[in-house]
Amino acid sequence: MMAHVEHCDLLVLGSGAAGLCAAVTAAKRGLNVIVVEKESVLGGSTAWSGGWMWVPCTRHARADGNMETLDVPETYLQHELGPQFDEPRIKALLQAGPEMVEFLEKETDVSFVSGTWICDIHGNTPGAGTGARSIVAAPFDGRKLGKLWSLLRPPMRETTLHGLGIQAGPDLKSFLNATRSFKALTHVIKRLTRHAVDLALYKRSSQLVNGIALIARLMLSAQKAGVRFLVSSPAKQLLIENGAVCGAMVHSKTGEALIKTRAGVVLATGGFPHDIKRRKALFPHTPSGKEHWTVAAPGTSGDGLSLAETAGAELNTSVASPAAWCPVSLVPFRDGTIGHYPHIIERAKPGIIAVKANGKRFVNEADGYYDYVTGLFNALEENEAPISWLICSRSFQRRWGLGYAKPAPFPLRPYIQNGYITEAGTIRELATKCGISPEGLEQTINTYNSFARKGLDPEFGRGSTPFNRSGGDPSCTPNPCIASIDKGPFLALRIVPGSFGTFSGVRTDQHARALNSTNSPIPGLWVAGSDQASVMGGYYPSGGINLGPAMTFGYIAGKDAIARLNSADTVLQHQCDEKEEA
């Protein structure tokens, strides 16, 4: 059977933030763009993410009163990344980020709001930001998507309230304080009432926040710019002529499709968090490749990396860490499936600690999720399983929640009955039930409590940075991140290593062009998002360092594709002029 042939200017493989930003950028400048997605829905892992982007020095930062210049965040990255600091790519990221934001807000349906309060994770590092370097897509009414609504990836059930997304900041604060503030309760009632109507009419929420709001806005913008979407259409092979990438063979719903391009191909398929073979080769503590619980979308299985390698692209596996680690708990759902809940919120709240099987703490729990897992890895003895537990009181859980178990007034008992959470009347009993050293945990709790009553943590310095304190409870003094754990019943939740995505990937230059073994760009092949080796060198200096660079290098790839096409047209026109003169 002959393959169906299609033509376009630019082909984008993958429909997360990076791919859609590249598509919108190119299409708004007149290019004919096709976005190919192997899953039946659009959005990739971005649609399941918190949606925050690290993009310093935007107009939103200036509106917040942050007038810093690009050299300040660059200084922070120089100190954070050390030998992994890639100056050309970092400068491109910092310079193009504000430009990307301005372009999208002026020419598309994408708009952002500022995370004024969000701090860089390591506040003691020179150049660390204390706010206004993060942005997130403004909330969006999903009904505006029209026919595209059915193509939008549904939200991740683990991180929603029965399908309702809650955005970090004032929205989340209202939900956590609904039983303590009439204003907060009013906000929550309005959100829940609208959600109930949505479920009755559409079977899902139309109140889109976080990453899914970003995807919806990009989808609408892409549609208006003339971008075509092909779903359930995995790319099987890149087309290469004279060393340049000029399209791809795609298995579409109607059969094989040969998509030929004038400019080339952007790879943005989401990295390899679900690629068991690559995980086994690159991830620590995964002897079979299966001992890892990612929260990335299921389609992110390394397709982009494999395709890039066939074109001669080199992978960078020497980054500091192969993945964007996060601590995960395994949620037993009623339908027999197991959910992966990423622990982001409760670890900085006062009255909770993390311990290993020996009962000892190993990390500042209020630091970033990446730091939690790397701290665990660094603390493991030889052949020790990478398992930890969060320990708190029942009163803590009723106030702040614990993993997938929501705070009061939502019930706690079902999560104890299904084994998700372990409860006991004493610390020793809790340790015994969990397989933790009873002596070790009792000693840790006693030591922790003796200092916690004074708001101190001499062992790990919890609450010592702006990032720590921003995640705590300001009403808890003198340290918003510390309270004693001395009144039972006590709870424990088992934590395993997970990830938001991968950091190892295709080597690229500052123009998002894939590089070969001689460090030369491969004509017609751009890489963005998690298919691209992390510009942060495998480190995690701030929240949003996945999506911020994904959007920015998607924008850079789209612009470079335009430049390549314009250059080719200029050469062709020059050749035609010469023939006419002859």
XYZ file of C-alpha atoms in Angstrom:
582
model
C 0.000 0.000 0.000
C 1.366 3.386 -1.006
C 1.820 5.914 1.773
C -0.298 9.031 1.613
C 1.893 12.101 0.996
C 1.341 15.437 2.703
C 3.352 18.632 2.541
C 3.961 21.379 5.083
C 6.618 23.882 6.056
C 7.282 22.562 9.557
C 6.378 19.289 11.252
C 6.204 19.185 15.054
C 6.278 15.814 16.814
C 4.643 16.108 20.236
C 1.891 18.339 21.614
C 3.152 19.450 25.024
C 4.149 23.016 25.825
C 7.400 22.867 23.816
C 5.837 21.471 20.660
C 2.790 23.721 20.704
C 4.887 26.823 21.384
C 7.122 25.977 18.409
C 4.057 25.387 16.237
C 2.346 28.631 17.232
C 5.539 30.645 16.792
C 6.099 29.350 13.267
C 2.443 29.467 12.227
C 1.984 33.069 13.348
C 4.767 33.993 10.920
C 3.045 32.322 8.007
C 4.433 28.789 8.047
C 2.183 25.832 7.265
C 2.559 23.673 10.392
C 1.396 20.176 11.289
C 1.515 18.867 14.877
C 1.645 15.085 15.180
C 0.751 13.383 18.476
C 0.941 9.619 19.037
C -1.684 9.645 21.795
C -5.375 10.285 21.180
C -5.286 13.585 23.113
C -3.115 16.685 23.073
C -1.092 18.176 25.904
C 1.537 15.616 26.903
C 2.884 15.816 30.445
C 2.335 19.587 30.477
C -1.412 19.036 30.823
C -0.742 17.127 34.056
C 1.747 19.625 35.459
C 1.454 22.558 37.806
C 2.125 24.739 34.776
C 4.651 27.056 36.425
C 7.466 28.382 34.239
C 10.783 29.849 35.338
C 11.166 32.896 33.066
C 13.040 35.773 34.745
C 12.853 39.446 33.755
C 9.434 39.474 32.117
C 7.037 42.396 32.098
C 5.199 40.588 34.914
C 8.346 40.749 37.023
C 8.634 44.477 36.403
C 4.975 44.932 37.308
C 5.747 43.161 40.579
C 8.533 45.657 41.234
C 11.403 43.322 40.317
C 13.704 45.378 38.107
C 16.625 42.932 38.065
C 18.610 42.487 34.860
C 19.460 39.175 33.213
C 22.901 38.998 34.799
C 21.346 38.313 38.224
C 19.571 35.021 37.350
C 22.593 34.149 35.217
C 24.781 34.511 38.297
C 22.439 32.192 40.181
C 22.680 29.555 37.456
C 26.467 29.883 37.249
C 26.737 28.973 40.929
C 24.021 26.319 40.842
C 25.150 24.477 37.715
C 28.912 24.738 38.096
C 30.663 22.675 35.375
C 27.261 22.000 33.778
C 26.780 25.714 33.024
C 26.358 25.965 29.221
C 26.839 29.677 28.633
C 25.503 29.965 25.044
C 22.316 28.033 25.869
C 21.781 29.765 29.200
C 22.135 33.205 27.598
C 19.726 32.174 24.829
C 17.240 30.952 27.459
C 17.397 34.129 29.513
C 17.261 36.481 26.538
C 14.487 34.693 24.626
C 12.270 33.967 27.650
C 10.837 37.469 28.118
C 10.572 37.801 24.331
C 8.561 34.552 24.188
C 6.168 35.795 26.850
C 5.661 39.137 25.116
C 5.064 37.464 21.736
C 2.462 35.037 23.083
C 0.579 37.655 25.070
C 0.509 40.159 22.211
C -0.281 37.844 19.305
C -2.069 34.782 20.714
C -4.690 33.681 23.239
C -1.993 32.854 25.783
C -1.812 35.064 28.851
C 0.092 34.659 32.087
C -0.090 35.661 35.720
C 2.875 36.135 38.011
C 3.996 33.975 40.905
C 5.135 36.970 42.938
C 5.750 34.877 46.058
C 7.670 31.996 44.417
C 11.343 31.881 45.378
C 14.285 30.059 43.847
C 14.913 26.857 45.781
C 18.415 27.515 47.094
C 18.142 30.923 48.680
C 21.715 30.985 50.004
C 23.198 30.791 46.491
C 24.372 34.137 45.030
C 21.790 35.560 42.649
C 18.885 33.536 44.055
C 15.517 35.116 43.405
C 12.972 35.786 46.131
C 10.024 36.174 43.773
C 8.747 37.359 40.383
C 10.774 34.915 38.262
C 7.868 32.517 37.789
C 4.722 32.755 35.672
C 1.778 30.476 34.979
C -0.983 30.518 32.390
C -4.037 32.478 33.447
C -7.132 30.356 34.199
C -9.077 29.438 31.096
C -12.660 28.454 30.287
C -12.309 25.154 28.441
C -15.624 25.670 26.657
C -13.882 28.215 24.422
C -12.042 25.346 22.715
C -15.158 24.273 20.851
C -14.442 21.129 18.832
C -10.902 20.995 20.221
C -12.348 20.260 23.673
C -12.456 16.518 22.969
C -8.737 16.547 22.064
C -7.588 18.101 25.351
C -5.967 15.601 27.700
C -8.114 15.073 30.834
C -6.514 16.216 34.109
C -4.437 13.889 36.264
C -6.779 12.466 38.897
C -4.093 12.267 41.599
C -3.556 16.035 41.658
C -7.160 17.239 41.317
C -10.155 17.370 43.611
C -12.441 14.924 41.839
C -11.300 16.371 38.529
C -11.177 20.012 39.649
C -7.772 21.624 39.266
C -6.526 23.861 42.085
C -3.849 26.430 41.367
C -0.928 27.126 43.705
C -1.259 30.494 45.380
C -4.484 32.216 46.450
C -6.683 29.424 45.026
C -4.950 26.662 46.992
C -4.787 28.866 50.088
C -8.563 29.272 49.956
C -9.116 25.521 49.792
C -6.759 24.925 52.729
C -8.497 27.601 54.796
C -12.120 27.029 53.794
C -13.064 25.976 57.350
C -11.264 28.977 58.875
C -12.231 31.918 56.663
C -15.620 33.009 55.326
C -13.941 34.613 52.313
C -12.057 31.402 51.548
C -15.220 29.333 52.012
C -17.116 31.564 49.579
C -14.397 31.105 46.970
C -14.416 27.326 47.400
C -18.212 27.107 47.207
C -18.213 29.038 43.924
C -15.538 26.772 42.456
C -17.234 23.571 43.594
C -20.676 24.709 42.417
C -19.336 25.463 38.961
C -17.521 22.119 38.981
C -20.739 20.254 39.808
C -22.469 21.927 36.873
C -19.551 21.043 34.588
C -19.674 17.389 35.623
C -23.388 17.254 34.917
C -23.094 18.909 31.513
C -19.648 17.897 30.218
C -18.447 15.038 32.483
C -15.316 17.077 33.280
C -14.316 20.469 34.589
C -14.179 23.444 32.255
C -12.380 25.530 34.899
C -8.853 25.050 33.616
C -5.832 26.073 35.679
C -2.160 25.072 35.863
C -0.598 23.169 32.957
C -3.867 22.207 31.313
C -4.804 25.899 31.039
C -1.520 26.557 29.239
C -2.167 23.696 26.821
C -5.730 24.846 26.129
C -4.568 28.378 25.384
C -1.814 27.114 23.090
C -4.220 24.745 21.306
C -6.683 27.554 20.624
C -3.880 29.838 19.464
C -2.504 27.130 17.178
C -5.918 26.465 15.646
C -6.444 30.168 14.929
C -2.993 30.304 13.294
C -3.883 27.443 10.955
C -1.954 24.625 12.625
C -3.249 21.145 11.768
C -3.377 18.415 14.418
C -2.955 14.695 13.800
C -3.645 12.558 16.872
C -3.158 8.806 17.323
C -0.356 9.192 14.799
C 3.062 8.037 16.058
C 6.087 9.044 13.970
C 7.978 5.955 12.837
C 10.876 7.374 10.843
C 12.545 10.659 9.959
C 13.015 11.479 6.286
C 16.583 12.470 5.519
C 17.935 13.793 2.223
C 21.531 14.918 1.725
C 22.078 14.907 5.476
C 19.100 17.155 6.207
C 15.856 16.178 7.924
C 12.940 16.912 5.610
C 9.938 15.187 7.149
C 8.740 11.991 8.757
C 6.848 8.792 8.130
C 3.796 8.785 10.384
C 1.361 5.978 11.120
C -1.955 7.832 11.080
C -5.534 6.649 11.571
C -5.909 6.229 7.817
C -2.621 4.417 7.276
C 0.959 5.426 6.578
C 1.461 9.121 5.879
C 4.618 10.580 4.386
C 4.812 14.183 5.642
C 7.387 16.180 3.696
C 8.557 19.535 4.981
C 10.344 22.577 3.620
C 11.948 23.683 6.892
C 12.284 20.444 8.871
C 11.084 18.760 12.049
C 10.832 19.769 15.712
C 11.135 16.889 18.177
C 9.165 17.538 21.380
C 7.824 14.130 22.399
C 8.402 14.448 26.136
C 11.629 12.583 26.881
C 11.840 8.994 28.116
C 10.242 8.684 31.596
C 8.298 5.605 30.435
C 11.142 3.998 28.485
C 12.035 0.989 30.654
C 15.233 0.210 28.720
C 16.666 3.723 29.020
C 15.620 3.965 32.661
C 17.465 0.746 33.412
C 20.568 2.104 31.719
C 20.523 5.614 33.193
C 18.499 5.761 36.425
C 20.069 4.803 39.768
C 18.423 2.171 41.982
C 16.355 0.693 39.141
C 17.972 -2.697 38.395
C 15.159 -3.740 36.052
C 14.071 -0.259 34.980
C 10.687 -0.787 36.638
C 11.590 0.468 40.134
C 10.535 4.011 39.339
C 7.163 5.759 39.454
C 6.956 8.743 37.142
C 4.053 11.173 36.987
C 4.677 11.954 33.306
C 2.077 11.203 30.628
C 2.097 7.562 29.442
C 3.155 8.385 25.890
C 6.540 9.765 26.911
C 8.579 6.683 26.067
C 11.659 8.033 24.333
C 10.388 8.268 20.748
C 12.063 11.611 20.095
C 15.446 10.407 21.309
C 15.292 7.291 19.155
C 14.313 9.286 16.078
C 17.067 11.829 16.700
C 19.672 9.084 16.946
C 18.705 7.777 13.501
C 19.555 11.225 12.124
C 22.978 11.161 13.759
C 22.148 13.219 16.832
C 24.175 12.736 19.993
C 22.637 12.246 23.428
C 23.947 13.918 26.567
C 23.821 11.376 29.392
C 26.504 13.069 31.495
C 24.153 15.587 33.128
C 24.147 15.704 36.932
C 20.937 13.680 37.108
C 19.052 11.851 34.331
C 15.625 12.898 35.601
C 13.636 15.584 37.410
C 13.142 13.607 40.608
C 10.135 13.939 42.874
C 8.928 11.928 45.882
C 5.857 9.837 45.060
C 3.335 7.815 47.048
C 1.425 4.940 45.462
C -2.354 5.411 45.662
C -4.561 2.293 45.523
C -7.667 3.315 43.600
C -10.963 1.490 43.833
C -10.769 0.349 40.208
C -7.625 -1.647 40.992
C -5.172 0.791 39.402
C -2.304 2.429 41.257
C -1.897 6.181 41.126
C 1.341 8.128 41.512
C 0.935 11.138 43.789
C 3.774 13.729 43.674
C 4.496 15.278 47.071
C 4.884 19.019 46.623
C 2.758 20.847 49.177
C 2.784 19.285 52.637
C 6.528 18.714 53.160
C 7.239 22.338 54.122
C 4.339 22.612 56.547
C 5.126 22.550 60.295
C 4.841 19.154 61.978
C 6.050 16.579 59.442
C 9.385 14.856 58.860
C 10.809 12.243 56.493
C 12.809 9.221 57.606
C 14.469 6.134 56.159
C 14.004 2.573 57.401
C 16.564 3.236 60.149
C 14.236 5.905 61.520
C 16.617 8.765 60.776
C 15.986 11.943 58.821
C 18.068 12.476 55.681
C 17.026 15.827 54.204
C 15.551 19.255 54.790
C 11.954 18.266 54.025
C 11.015 21.844 53.078
C 13.516 21.962 50.216
C 12.542 21.110 46.645
C 11.131 17.755 45.526
C 14.296 17.067 43.495
C 16.369 17.709 46.621
C 14.254 15.249 48.599
C 14.992 12.357 46.246
C 18.664 13.199 45.706
C 19.013 13.493 49.471
C 17.521 10.033 49.832
C 19.807 8.575 47.165
C 22.861 10.115 48.834
C 21.868 8.717 52.237
C 21.330 5.113 51.128
C 23.579 2.348 52.344
C 24.831 -0.261 49.887
C 21.917 -2.350 48.539
C 19.402 -0.342 50.595
C 16.037 0.157 48.886
C 15.256 3.830 48.083
C 12.219 4.024 50.356
C 11.285 6.656 52.916
C 8.287 7.613 55.041
C 6.582 10.884 55.877
C 5.737 10.987 59.588
C 3.176 13.326 61.155
C 0.242 13.431 63.568
C -3.385 12.990 62.663
C -3.984 16.642 63.526
C -1.391 17.630 60.915
C -3.218 15.610 58.255
C -6.562 17.122 59.224
C -5.059 20.595 58.750
C -2.860 20.171 55.683
C -3.650 16.805 54.146
C -1.164 14.023 53.537
C -0.520 12.964 49.968
C -3.715 11.980 48.172
C -5.675 12.085 51.457
C -7.229 15.553 51.573
C -7.508 17.578 54.817
C -10.714 18.018 56.817
C -13.590 17.924 56.127
C -12.683 15.122 53.705
C -12.509 11.696 55.390
C -9.219 10.111 56.422
C -10.465 6.653 57.428
C -10.738 5.183 53.875
C -7.002 5.765 53.315
C -6.120 3.960 56.524
C -8.433 1.087 55.657
C -6.935 0.577 52.179
C -3.364 0.714 53.519
C -2.350 3.978 51.845
C -1.710 5.580 55.248
C -0.565 3.787 58.401
C -1.913 4.947 61.770
C -0.828 4.102 65.315
C -1.252 5.395 68.844
C 2.475 5.620 69.571
C 5.625 6.281 67.578
C 7.003 2.836 68.451
C 3.832 1.109 67.260
C 3.850 3.192 64.047
C 7.460 2.249 63.330
C 6.757 -1.438 63.899
C 3.797 -1.410 61.520
C 5.867 0.256 58.787
C 9.059 -1.771 59.168
C 10.973 1.231 60.489
C 13.446 0.888 63.347
C 11.366 1.668 66.479
C 14.420 2.816 68.433
C 15.673 4.912 65.536
C 12.336 6.643 64.964
C 11.752 7.316 68.666
C 15.194 8.861 68.982
C 14.670 10.967 65.853
C 11.291 12.247 67.018
C 12.634 13.086 70.478
C 15.618 14.970 69.055
C 13.501 16.747 66.455
C 10.889 17.775 69.045
C 13.461 19.124 71.486
C 14.581 21.687 68.908
C 11.217 22.117 67.157
C 9.692 23.642 70.302
C 12.226 26.447 69.811
C 11.652 26.646 66.048
C 15.096 25.222 65.317
C 16.482 22.488 63.076
C 20.245 22.402 63.604
C 20.624 19.175 61.632
C 19.161 20.326 58.290
C 18.309 24.017 58.660
C 14.653 23.665 57.834
C 12.963 27.032 57.446
C 16.251 28.837 56.803
C 15.563 29.974 53.207
C 12.844 32.091 51.597
C 11.783 29.032 49.560
C 11.334 26.990 52.748
C 9.379 29.702 54.489
C 7.119 30.399 51.512
C 5.872 26.815 51.747
C 5.302 26.902 55.489
C 2.585 28.353 57.695
C 3.198 32.019 58.564
C 1.001 31.685 61.654
C 3.486 29.198 63.105
C 6.186 31.093 64.973
C 9.089 31.485 65.243
C 9.609 29.081 62.294
C 6.797 28.581 59.763
C 8.202 25.181 58.758
C 8.669 23.587 62.172
C 6.327 22.257 64.850
C 6.768 19.366 67.225
C 5.240 15.935 66.578
C 4.288 14.929 70.109
C 0.562 14.255 70.212
C -0.916 11.106 68.634
C -2.416 9.328 66.881
C 0.510 9.307 64.477
C 0.518 8.679 60.735
C 3.083 7.394 58.219
C 3.042 7.412 54.438
C 5.454 5.348 52.335
C 7.379 7.348 49.710
C 9.200 6.013 46.627
C 11.310 7.748 43.942
C 9.478 9.258 41.001
C 10.013 11.973 38.413
C 8.244 14.732 36.545
C 10.303 13.974 33.437
C 13.819 13.373 32.188
C 16.955 15.519 31.967
C 19.195 13.379 29.746
C 18.396 14.000 26.103
C 19.535 15.205 22.714
C 22.477 17.599 22.662
C 21.485 20.929 21.134
C 22.928 24.365 20.538
C 21.528 27.749 21.527
C 19.182 27.654 18.515
C 17.613 24.345 19.662
C 19.287 22.587 16.729
C 20.249 18.936 17.283
C 23.997 18.348 17.292
C 25.898 15.398 15.833
C 29.102 13.723 17.016
C 31.241 16.526 15.557
C 29.212 19.154 17.439
C 27.676 20.366 14.182
C 23.953 21.122 13.849
C 21.866 18.644 11.873
C 20.019 20.665 9.190
C 16.263 20.626 9.628
C 16.180 19.049 13.086
C 15.263 20.995 16.215
C 14.685 19.592 19.690
C 12.760 21.164 22.585
C 11.203 20.179 25.881
C 12.334 17.002 27.608
C 13.673 15.515 24.354
C 16.406 18.143 24.676
C 19.182 17.592 27.211
C 18.377 19.791 30.201
C 19.749 23.320 29.889
C 20.041 23.141 33.674
C 22.589 20.365 33.339
C 20.512 17.898 35.323
C 20.056 20.192 38.325
C 16.853 21.702 39.735
C 17.582 25.257 40.919
C 14.000 26.510 40.850
C 10.433 25.436 40.282
C 9.411 25.692 36.624
C 12.828 24.836 35.148
C 11.194 22.164 33.002
C 8.366 24.190 31.456
C 10.176 27.535 31.282
C 12.981 26.208 29.058
C 10.497 23.976 27.176
C 8.414 26.981 26.149
C 11.451 29.157 25.470
C 13.348 26.661 23.326
C 10.116 25.756 21.548
C 9.839 29.438 20.684
C 13.514 29.532 19.644
C 13.033 26.431 17.458
C 10.025 27.979 15.743
C 11.945 31.182 15.034
C 14.976 29.296 13.724
C 12.770 27.227 11.423
C 11.404 30.464 9.999
C 14.952 31.760 9.511
C 16.036 28.545 7.747
C 13.073 28.664 5.408
C 13.612 32.346 4.648
C 17.297 31.652 3.984
C 16.427 28.826 1.590
C 13.894 31.014 -0.202
C 16.495 33.779 -0.495
C 19.020 31.389 -2.048
C 16.392 30.027 -4.432
C 15.333 33.534 -5.457
C 18.998 34.486 -6.004
C 19.483 31.445 -8.256
C 16.354 32.333 -10.239
C 17.537 35.918 -10.645
C 20.907 34.710 -11.939
C 19.193 32.480 -14.515
C 17.011 35.348 -15.710
C 20.044 37.614 -16.072
C 21.872 34.915 -18.010
